PDB file of C-alpha atoms and ligand atoms in Angstrom:
ATOM      1  CA  MET I   1     144.885 107.660  69.502  1.00 94.00           C
ATOM      2  CA  TYR I   2     148.176 109.180  70.618  1.00 97.00           C
ATOM      3  CA  LEU I   3     150.467 106.192  70.338  1.00 97.00           C
ATOM      4  CA  VAL I   4     154.179 106.100  71.116  1.00 97.00           C
ATOM      5  CA  LEU I   5     156.430 103.326  69.818  1.00 97.00           C
ATOM      6  CA  LEU I   6     159.403 102.659  72.071  1.00 96.00           C
ATOM      7  CA  GLY I   7     162.241 100.313  71.345  1.00 93.00           C
ATOM      8  CA  PRO I   8     165.866 100.055  70.305  1.00 92.00           C
ATOM      9  CA  PRO I   9     167.048 101.178  66.890  1.00 88.00           C
ATOM     10  CA  GLY I  10     166.186  98.301  64.566  1.00 87.00           C
ATOM     11  CA  ALA I  11     163.191  97.057  66.566  1.00 90.00           C
ATOM     12  CA  GLY I  12     161.004  97.869  63.573  1.00 88.00           C
ATOM     13  CA  LYS I  13     159.486 101.085  64.952  1.00 91.00           C
ATOM     14  CA  GLY I  14     159.625 102.808  61.559  1.00 90.00           C
ATOM     15  CA  THR I  15     158.187  99.830  59.671  1.00 89.00           C
ATOM     16  CA  GLN I  16     155.381  99.343  62.188  1.00 94.00           C
ATOM     17  CA  ALA I  17     154.677 103.076  62.419  1.00 95.00           C
ATOM     18  CA  LYS I  18     154.272 103.383  58.632  1.00 92.00           C
ATOM     19  CA  ARG I  19     151.865 100.437  58.490  1.00 92.00           C
ATOM     20  CA  LEU I  20     149.924 101.594  61.547  1.00 94.00           C
ATOM     21  CA  ALA I  21     149.663 105.107  60.150  1.00 94.00           C
ATOM     22  CA  GLY I  22     148.044 103.562  57.063  1.00 93.00           C
ATOM     23  CA  SER I  23     145.682 101.257  58.992  1.00 92.00           C
ATOM     24  CA  LEU I  24     144.635 103.817  61.593  1.00 92.00           C
ATOM     25  CA  SER I  25     144.735 106.855  59.233  1.00 94.00           C
ATOM     26  CA  LEU I  26     147.006 108.780  61.556  1.00 96.00           C
ATOM     27  CA  PRO I  27     150.209 110.698  60.797  1.00 97.00           C
ATOM     28  CA  HIS I  28     153.524 108.940  61.401  1.00 96.00           C
ATOM     29  CA  ILE I  29     155.890 111.308  63.172  1.00 97.00           C
ATOM     30  CA  SER I  30     159.500 110.164  63.309  1.00 96.00           C
ATOM     31  CA  THR I  31     162.012 112.512  64.933  1.00 97.00           C
ATOM     32  CA  GLY I  32     164.808 110.692  63.077  1.00 95.00           C
ATOM     33  CA  ASP I  33     163.054 111.290  59.728  1.00 94.00           C
ATOM     34  CA  ILE I  34     162.475 114.982  60.482  1.00 96.00           C
ATOM     35  CA  LEU I  35     166.127 115.374  61.489  1.00 97.00           C
ATOM     36  CA  ARG I  36     167.343 113.564  58.341  1.00 94.00           C
ATOM     37  CA  GLN I  37     165.136 115.824  56.222  1.00 94.00           C
ATOM     38  CA  ASN I  38     166.745 118.835  57.910  1.00 95.00           C
ATOM     39  CA  VAL I  39     170.204 117.426  57.191  1.00 95.00           C
ATOM     40  CA  LYS I  40     169.220 116.888  53.546  1.00 93.00           C
ATOM     41  CA  ASP I  41     167.789 120.407  53.265  1.00 96.00           C
ATOM     42  CA  GLY I  42     170.891 121.914  54.897  1.00 96.00           C
ATOM     43  CA  THR I  43     168.883 123.823  57.538  1.00 96.00           C
ATOM     44  CA  ASP I  44     170.593 125.222  60.654  1.00 95.00           C
ATOM     45  CA  LEU I  45     169.091 122.360  62.663  1.00 95.00           C
ATOM     46  CA  GLY I  46     170.365 119.858  60.097  1.00 95.00           C
ATOM     47  CA  LYS I  47     173.880 121.330  60.234  1.00 96.00           C
ATOM     48  CA  GLN I  48     173.907 121.087  64.033  1.00 95.00           C
ATOM     49  CA  ALA I  49     172.492 117.552  64.036  1.00 96.00           C
ATOM     50  CA  LYS I  50     174.497 115.837  61.239  1.00 95.00           C
ATOM     51  CA  GLY I  51     177.761 115.129  63.121  1.00 94.00           C
ATOM     52  CA  ILE I  52     175.884 114.040  66.245  1.00 96.00           C
ATOM     53  CA  MET I  53     173.679 111.644  64.292  1.00 95.00           C
ATOM     54  CA  ASP I  54     176.660 110.143  62.459  1.00 93.00           C
ATOM     55  CA  LYS I  55     178.224 109.336  65.834  1.00 92.00           C
ATOM     56  CA  GLY I  56     175.020 107.634  67.041  1.00 90.00           C
ATOM     57  CA  LEU I  57     174.556 110.191  69.850  1.00 92.00           C
ATOM     58  CA  LEU I  58     171.428 112.108  70.813  1.00 94.00           C
ATOM     59  CA  VAL I  59     170.715 115.523  69.337  1.00 97.00           C
ATOM     60  CA  PRO I  60     170.305 118.060  72.215  1.00 96.00           C
ATOM     61  CA  ASP I  61     166.895 118.007  73.871  1.00 95.00           C
ATOM     62  CA  ASP I  62     166.064 121.680  73.254  1.00 95.00           C
ATOM     63  CA  LEU I  63     166.569 121.333  69.489  1.00 96.00           C
ATOM     64  CA  VAL I  64     164.435 118.199  69.215  1.00 97.00           C
ATOM     65  CA  ALA I  65     161.725 119.607  71.522  1.00 96.00           C
ATOM     66  CA  LYS I  66     161.415 122.777  69.417  1.00 94.00           C
ATOM     67  CA  MET I  67     161.230 120.704  66.243  1.00 95.00           C
ATOM     68  CA  LEU I  68     158.510 118.484  67.732  1.00 95.00           C
ATOM     69  CA  ASP I  69     156.501 121.405  69.087  1.00 94.00           C
ATOM     70  CA  GLU I  70     156.479 122.891  65.577  1.00 94.00           C
ATOM     71  CA  ARG I  71     155.400 119.565  64.107  1.00 96.00           C
ATOM     72  CA  PHE I  72     152.554 119.282  66.627  1.00 96.00           C
ATOM     73  CA  ASN I  73     151.184 122.624  65.443  1.00 94.00           C
ATOM     74  CA  ASN I  74     150.145 120.864  62.254  1.00 95.00           C
ATOM     75  CA  PRO I  75     146.368 120.226  62.507  1.00 95.00           C
ATOM     76  CA  ASP I  76     146.842 116.694  61.134  1.00 95.00           C
ATOM     77  CA  ILE I  77     147.496 115.511  64.699  1.00 95.00           C
ATOM     78  CA  LYS I  78     143.955 116.392  65.832  1.00 92.00           C
ATOM     79  CA  LYS I  79     142.866 112.728  65.892  1.00 92.00           C
ATOM     80  CA  GLY I  80     146.174 111.306  67.023  1.00 95.00           C
ATOM     81  CA  PHE I  81     149.612 110.241  65.836  1.00 97.00           C
ATOM     82  CA  ILE I  82     152.080 107.392  65.755  1.00 97.00           C
ATOM     83  CA  LEU I  83     155.223 108.767  67.349  1.00 97.00           C
ATOM     84  CA  ASP I  84     158.473 106.984  66.553  1.00 95.00           C
ATOM     85  CA  GLY I  85     161.885 107.865  68.019  1.00 95.00           C
ATOM     86  CA  TYR I  86     160.611 110.169  70.759  1.00 97.00           C
ATOM     87  CA  PRO I  87     160.872 110.147  73.737  1.00 97.00           C
ATOM     88  CA  ARG I  88     164.302 108.586  74.152  1.00 94.00           C
ATOM     89  CA  THR I  89     164.975 109.818  77.700  1.00 94.00           C
ATOM     90  CA  LEU I  90     162.904 110.431  80.808  1.00 95.00           C
ATOM     91  CA  ALA I  91     163.426 114.169  80.333  1.00 96.00           C
ATOM     92  CA  GLN I  92     161.988 113.870  76.811  1.00 97.00           C
ATOM     93  CA  ALA I  93     158.977 111.964  78.191  1.00 97.00           C
ATOM     94  CA  GLY I  94     158.357 114.959  80.480  1.00 97.00           C
ATOM     95  CA  THR I  95     158.747 117.351  77.546  1.00 97.00           C
ATOM     96  CA  LEU I  96     156.301 115.297  75.487  1.00 97.00           C
ATOM     97  CA  ASP I  97     153.729 115.429  78.305  1.00 97.00           C
ATOM     98  CA  ASP I  98     154.244 119.205  78.551  1.00 97.00           C
ATOM     99  CA  ILE I  99     153.950 119.904  74.820  1.00 95.00           C
ATOM    100  CA  LEU I 100     150.866 117.703  74.462  1.00 96.00           C
ATOM    101  CA  GLY I 101     149.385 119.018  77.724  1.00 95.00           C
ATOM    102  CA  SER I 102     149.675 122.596  76.442  1.00 94.00           C
ATOM    103  CA  LYS I 103     147.385 121.533  73.586  1.00 93.00           C
ATOM    104  CA  GLY I 104     144.957 119.640  75.864  1.00 94.00           C
ATOM    105  CA  LEU I 105     146.285 116.272  74.649  1.00 95.00           C
ATOM    106  CA  ALA I 106     148.012 113.265  76.259  1.00 96.00           C
ATOM    107  CA  VAL I 107     149.716 110.018  75.298  1.00 97.00           C
ATOM    108  CA  ASP I 108     147.159 107.148  75.249  1.00 96.00           C
ATOM    109  CA  LEU I 109     149.324 104.105  74.642  1.00 96.00           C
ATOM    110  CA  VAL I 110     153.027 103.248  74.645  1.00 97.00           C
ATOM    111  CA  VAL I 111     154.098 100.069  72.880  1.00 97.00           C
ATOM    112  CA  TYR I 112     157.544  98.777  73.723  1.00 96.00           C
ATOM    113  CA  LEU I 113     159.077  96.680  70.942  1.00 96.00           C
ATOM    114  CA  ASN I 114     161.503  94.392  72.720  1.00 93.00           C
ATOM    115  CA  THR I 115     164.268  92.978  70.493  1.00 92.00           C
ATOM    116  CA  SER I 116     167.537  91.095  70.969  1.00 91.00           C
ATOM    117  CA  ASP I 117     170.883  92.736  70.081  1.00 90.00           C
ATOM    118  CA  GLU I 118     171.822  90.101  67.459  1.00 89.00           C
ATOM    119  CA  VAL I 119     168.573  90.644  65.582  1.00 90.00           C
ATOM    120  CA  ILE I 120     169.076  94.423  65.692  1.00 92.00           C
ATOM    121  CA  ILE I 121     172.626  94.343  64.341  1.00 93.00           C
ATOM    122  CA  LYS I 122     171.636  92.014  61.475  1.00 92.00           C
ATOM    123  CA  ARG I 123     168.571  94.115  60.649  1.00 90.00           C
ATOM    124  CA  LEU I 124     170.311  97.471  60.671  1.00 93.00           C
ATOM    125  CA  THR I 125     173.587  96.695  58.951  1.00 95.00           C
ATOM    126  CA  GLY I 126     171.608  95.161  56.067  1.00 96.00           C
ATOM    127  CA  ARG I 127     168.853  97.794  55.950  1.00 94.00           C
ATOM    128  CA  LEU I 128     168.172  99.685  52.721  1.00 96.00           C
ATOM    129  CA  VAL I 129     165.926 102.741  52.673  1.00 94.00           C
ATOM    130  CA  CYS I 130     164.120 104.325  49.736  1.00 95.00           C
ATOM    131  CA  SER I 131     165.379 107.855  49.074  1.00 93.00           C
ATOM    132  CA  LYS I 132     161.897 108.982  48.080  1.00 93.00           C
ATOM    133  CA  CYS I 133     159.102 107.130  49.931  1.00 91.00           C
ATOM    134  CA  GLY I 134     161.146 105.914  52.912  1.00 88.00           C
ATOM    135  CA  ALA I 135     160.177 102.237  52.455  1.00 89.00           C
ATOM    136  CA  ASN I 136     162.601  99.831  54.117  1.00 89.00           C
ATOM    137  CA  PHE I 137     164.203  96.738  52.576  1.00 93.00           C
ATOM    138  CA  HIS I 138     166.946  94.363  53.687  1.00 93.00           C
ATOM    139  CA  VAL I 139     169.806  92.954  51.634  1.00 95.00           C
ATOM    140  CA  THR I 140     168.990  89.372  52.629  1.00 93.00           C
ATOM    141  CA  ASN I 141     165.733  89.278  54.662  1.00 88.00           C
ATOM    142  CA  MET I 142     163.664  91.471  52.339  1.00 91.00           C
ATOM    143  CA  PRO I 143     165.614  92.279  49.168  1.00 96.00           C
ATOM    144  CA  PRO I 144     164.012  94.584  46.600  1.00 97.00           C
ATOM    145  CA  LYS I 145     162.924  92.960  43.310  1.00 97.00           C
ATOM    146  CA  SER I 146     165.639  94.885  41.409  1.00 97.00           C
ATOM    147  CA  LYS I 147     168.903  95.608  43.152  1.00 96.00           C
ATOM    148  CA  GLY I 148     169.071  99.153  44.549  1.00 96.00           C
ATOM    149  CA  ILE I 149     165.549 100.094  43.364  1.00 98.00           C
ATOM    150  CA  CYS I 150     162.449 100.608  45.535  1.00 97.00           C
ATOM    151  CA  ASP I 151     159.625  98.125  44.760  1.00 97.00           C
ATOM    152  CA  ASN I 152     157.004 100.730  45.693  1.00 95.00           C
ATOM    153  CA  CYS I 153     158.073 103.853  43.829  1.00 97.00           C
ATOM    154  CA  GLY I 154     161.096 102.930  41.673  1.00 97.00           C
ATOM    155  CA  SER I 155     163.464 105.397  43.381  1.00 97.00           C
ATOM    156  CA  SER I 156     166.984 104.510  44.459  1.00 97.00           C
ATOM    157  CA  LEU I 157     167.713 102.761  47.754  1.00 98.00           C
ATOM    158  CA  TYR I 158     170.513 103.845  50.079  1.00 96.00           C
ATOM    159  CA  GLN I 159     172.124 102.715  53.304  1.00 96.00           C
ATOM    160  CA  ARG I 160     171.801 105.218  56.173  1.00 93.00           C
ATOM    161  CA  SER I 161     175.176 106.638  57.208  1.00 92.00           C
ATOM    162  CA  ASP I 162     174.504 105.579  60.818  1.00 92.00           C
ATOM    163  CA  ASP I 163     173.642 101.965  59.899  1.00 94.00           C
ATOM    164  CA  ASN I 164     177.251 100.709  60.076  1.00 94.00           C
ATOM    165  CA  GLU I 165     178.145  98.250  62.844  1.00 93.00           C
ATOM    166  CA  THR I 166     180.219 100.715  64.941  1.00 94.00           C
ATOM    167  CA  THR I 167     177.484 103.368  64.989  1.00 94.00           C
ATOM    168  CA  VAL I 168     174.739 100.783  65.501  1.00 93.00           C
ATOM    169  CA  ARG I 169     176.557  99.484  68.615  1.00 92.00           C
ATOM    170  CA  LYS I 170     176.919 103.062  69.900  1.00 91.00           C
ATOM    171  CA  ARG I 171     173.226 103.769  69.244  1.00 91.00           C
ATOM    172  CA  LEU I 172     172.316 100.604  71.160  1.00 91.00           C
ATOM    173  CA  GLU I 173     174.540 101.614  74.082  1.00 91.00           C
ATOM    174  CA  VAL I 174     172.967 105.110  74.210  1.00 88.00           C
ATOM    175  CA  TYR I 175     169.516 103.556  73.992  1.00 90.00           C
ATOM    176  CA  LYS I 176     170.153 101.103  76.844  1.00 89.00           C
ATOM    177  CA  GLN I 177     171.368 103.843  79.184  1.00 87.00           C
ATOM    178  CA  GLU I 178     168.013 105.586  78.966  1.00 89.00           C
ATOM    179  CA  VAL I 179     165.332 103.028  78.246  1.00 91.00           C
ATOM    180  CA  SER I 180     164.843 101.536  81.719  1.00 90.00           C
ATOM    181  CA  SER I 181     163.734 104.851  83.223  1.00 93.00           C
ATOM    182  CA  LEU I 182     161.286 105.342  80.345  1.00 95.00           C
ATOM    183  CA  ILE I 183     159.860 101.849  80.784  1.00 94.00           C
ATOM    184  CA  GLU I 184     159.493 102.427  84.500  1.00 95.00           C
ATOM    185  CA  TYR I 185     157.744 105.762  83.916  1.00 97.00           C
ATOM    186  CA  TYR I 186     155.219 104.468  81.388  1.00 97.00           C
ATOM    187  CA  SER I 187     154.590 101.296  83.454  1.00 96.00           C
ATOM    188  CA  ARG I 188     153.911 103.395  86.530  1.00 96.00           C
ATOM    189  CA  ILE I 189     151.294 105.477  84.726  1.00 96.00           C
ATOM    190  CA  LYS I 190     149.865 102.255  83.193  1.00 95.00           C
ATOM    191  CA  LYS I 191     150.402 103.189  79.566  1.00 96.00           C
ATOM    192  CA  LEU I 192     153.035 100.585  78.674  1.00 96.00           C
ATOM    193  CA  HIS I 193     152.545  97.355  76.713  1.00 96.00           C
ATOM    194  CA  SER I 194     155.573  95.257  75.865  1.00 95.00           C
ATOM    195  CA  LEU I 195     155.721  93.076  72.732  1.00 96.00           C
ATOM    196  CA  ASN I 196     158.305  90.640  71.386  1.00 94.00           C
ATOM    197  CA  ALA I 197     159.511  92.387  68.233  1.00 92.00           C
ATOM    198  CA  ASP I 198     161.800  89.503  67.175  1.00 90.00           C
ATOM    199  CA  LEU I 199     158.591  87.974  65.782  1.00 90.00           C
ATOM    200  CA  ASP I 200     157.427  88.469  62.216  1.00 88.00           C
ATOM    201  CA  ALA I 201     156.518  92.110  61.472  1.00 88.00           C
ATOM    202  CA  GLY I 202     152.946  91.162  60.443  1.00 92.00           C
ATOM    203  CA  VAL I 203     152.329  89.393  63.762  1.00 95.00           C
ATOM    204  CA  VAL I 204     153.655  92.384  65.715  1.00 94.00           C
ATOM    205  CA  LEU I 205     151.501  94.774  63.658  1.00 95.00           C
ATOM    206  CA  LYS I 206     148.361  92.799  64.456  1.00 95.00           C
ATOM    207  CA  GLN I 207     149.200  92.838  68.166  1.00 96.00           C
ATOM    208  CA  ILE I 208     149.639  96.636  68.125  1.00 96.00           C
ATOM    209  CA  ILE I 209     146.353  97.132  66.260  1.00 94.00           C
ATOM    210  CA  ASP I 210     144.569  94.913  68.826  1.00 94.00           C
ATOM    211  CA  LEU I 211     146.060  96.950  71.679  1.00 94.00           C
ATOM    212  CA  SER I 212     145.079 100.251  70.104  1.00 91.00           C
ATOM    213  CA  SER I 213     141.515  99.138  69.445  1.00 89.00           C
ATOM    214  CA  LYS I 214     141.160  97.989  73.078  1.00 86.00           C
ATOM    215  CA  GLU I 215     142.522 101.360  74.163  1.00 81.00           C
ATOM    216  CA  SER I 216     140.064 103.363  72.059  1.00 73.00           C
ATOM    217  CA  ARG I 217     137.028 101.452  73.394  1.00 66.00           C
TER     218      ARG I 217
HETATM  219  P1  AMP W 301     166.245 107.106  64.353  1.00 91.41           P
HETATM  220  O1  AMP W 301     165.851 107.329  62.929  1.00 91.41           O
HETATM  221  O2  AMP W 301     165.081 107.180  65.309  1.00 91.41           O
HETATM  222  O3  AMP W 301     167.090 105.873  64.554  1.00 91.41           O
HETATM  223  O4  AMP W 301     167.182 108.352  64.764  1.00 91.41           O
HETATM  224  C1  AMP W 301     168.407 108.598  64.103  1.00 91.41           C
HETATM  225  C2  AMP W 301     169.241 109.570  64.913  1.00 91.41           C
HETATM  226  O5  AMP W 301     168.527 110.827  65.029  1.00 91.41           O
HETATM  227  C3  AMP W 301     169.507 109.156  66.344  1.00 91.41           C
HETATM  228  O6  AMP W 301     170.621 108.273  66.452  1.00 91.41           O
HETATM  229  C4  AMP W 301     169.777 110.525  66.998  1.00 91.41           C
HETATM  230  O7  AMP W 301     171.056 111.016  66.655  1.00 91.41           O
HETATM  231  C5  AMP W 301     168.754 111.415  66.307  1.00 91.41           C
HETATM  232  N1  AMP W 301     167.461 111.425  67.032  1.00 91.41           N
HETATM  233  C6  AMP W 301     166.268 110.917  66.634  1.00 91.41           C
HETATM  234  N2  AMP W 301     165.322 111.086  67.570  1.00 91.41           N
HETATM  235  C7  AMP W 301     165.928 111.727  68.599  1.00 91.41           C
HETATM  236  C8  AMP W 301     165.496 112.162  69.875  1.00 91.41           C
HETATM  237  N3  AMP W 301     164.251 111.920  70.315  1.00 91.41           N
HETATM  238  N4  AMP W 301     166.397 112.799  70.674  1.00 91.41           N
HETATM  239  C9  AMP W 301     167.651 113.012  70.273  1.00 91.41           C
HETATM  240  N5  AMP W 301     168.141 112.602  69.092  1.00 91.41           N
HETATM  241  C10 AMP W 301     167.303 111.971  68.255  1.00 91.41           C
END
């Protein structure tokens, strides 16, 4: 199952992708996570991407495409993947088709997590992320048991540098400029399913699992 999660920043793509990856035993591939790892490791890609990411803008297509192509060379994607954060533009959707096509693969299902702006801003400006396992918490909606400490692995929690209100609004603006053409593309090729992601994360997860099992029949 080659599943793509589409949706604005804060729609819960990362949370859903992690849970789905566990339930479906597929790798979770997040372009944002790979870029942040590059920033952390101080690679050339990370150095080029850092300033762009802090402004809430998109990292140039050629850099992200090369990074993704390399990731897709890992044999763990043989049975599928949960892709989160890519594509973000129609051009990237074309690139994704090309990279997968060159390996004899194709996207099976695209799930669009539709969310309102108010919910997104509240979710993101209060989001806390584990520095080690990547688990997400929220200062009020889902606080960790001990302040600043991950419930799962005991590592420290941090706030992403792009999760401040100014950058979140910019990320939303960038997202909205591009998403309609993506939705149109995936609707046209009959791969798109839209879900209300303002609902409880468990409800949304179940809906995605139902869609993916219908798709694999
Ligand atoms: P995310 O973790 O998906 O919210 O991504 C964080 C940031 O990484 C974005 O605001 C972009 O700067 C960059 N990024 C992630 N995925 C992409 C992509 N597909 N194309 C360009 N930039 C990306």
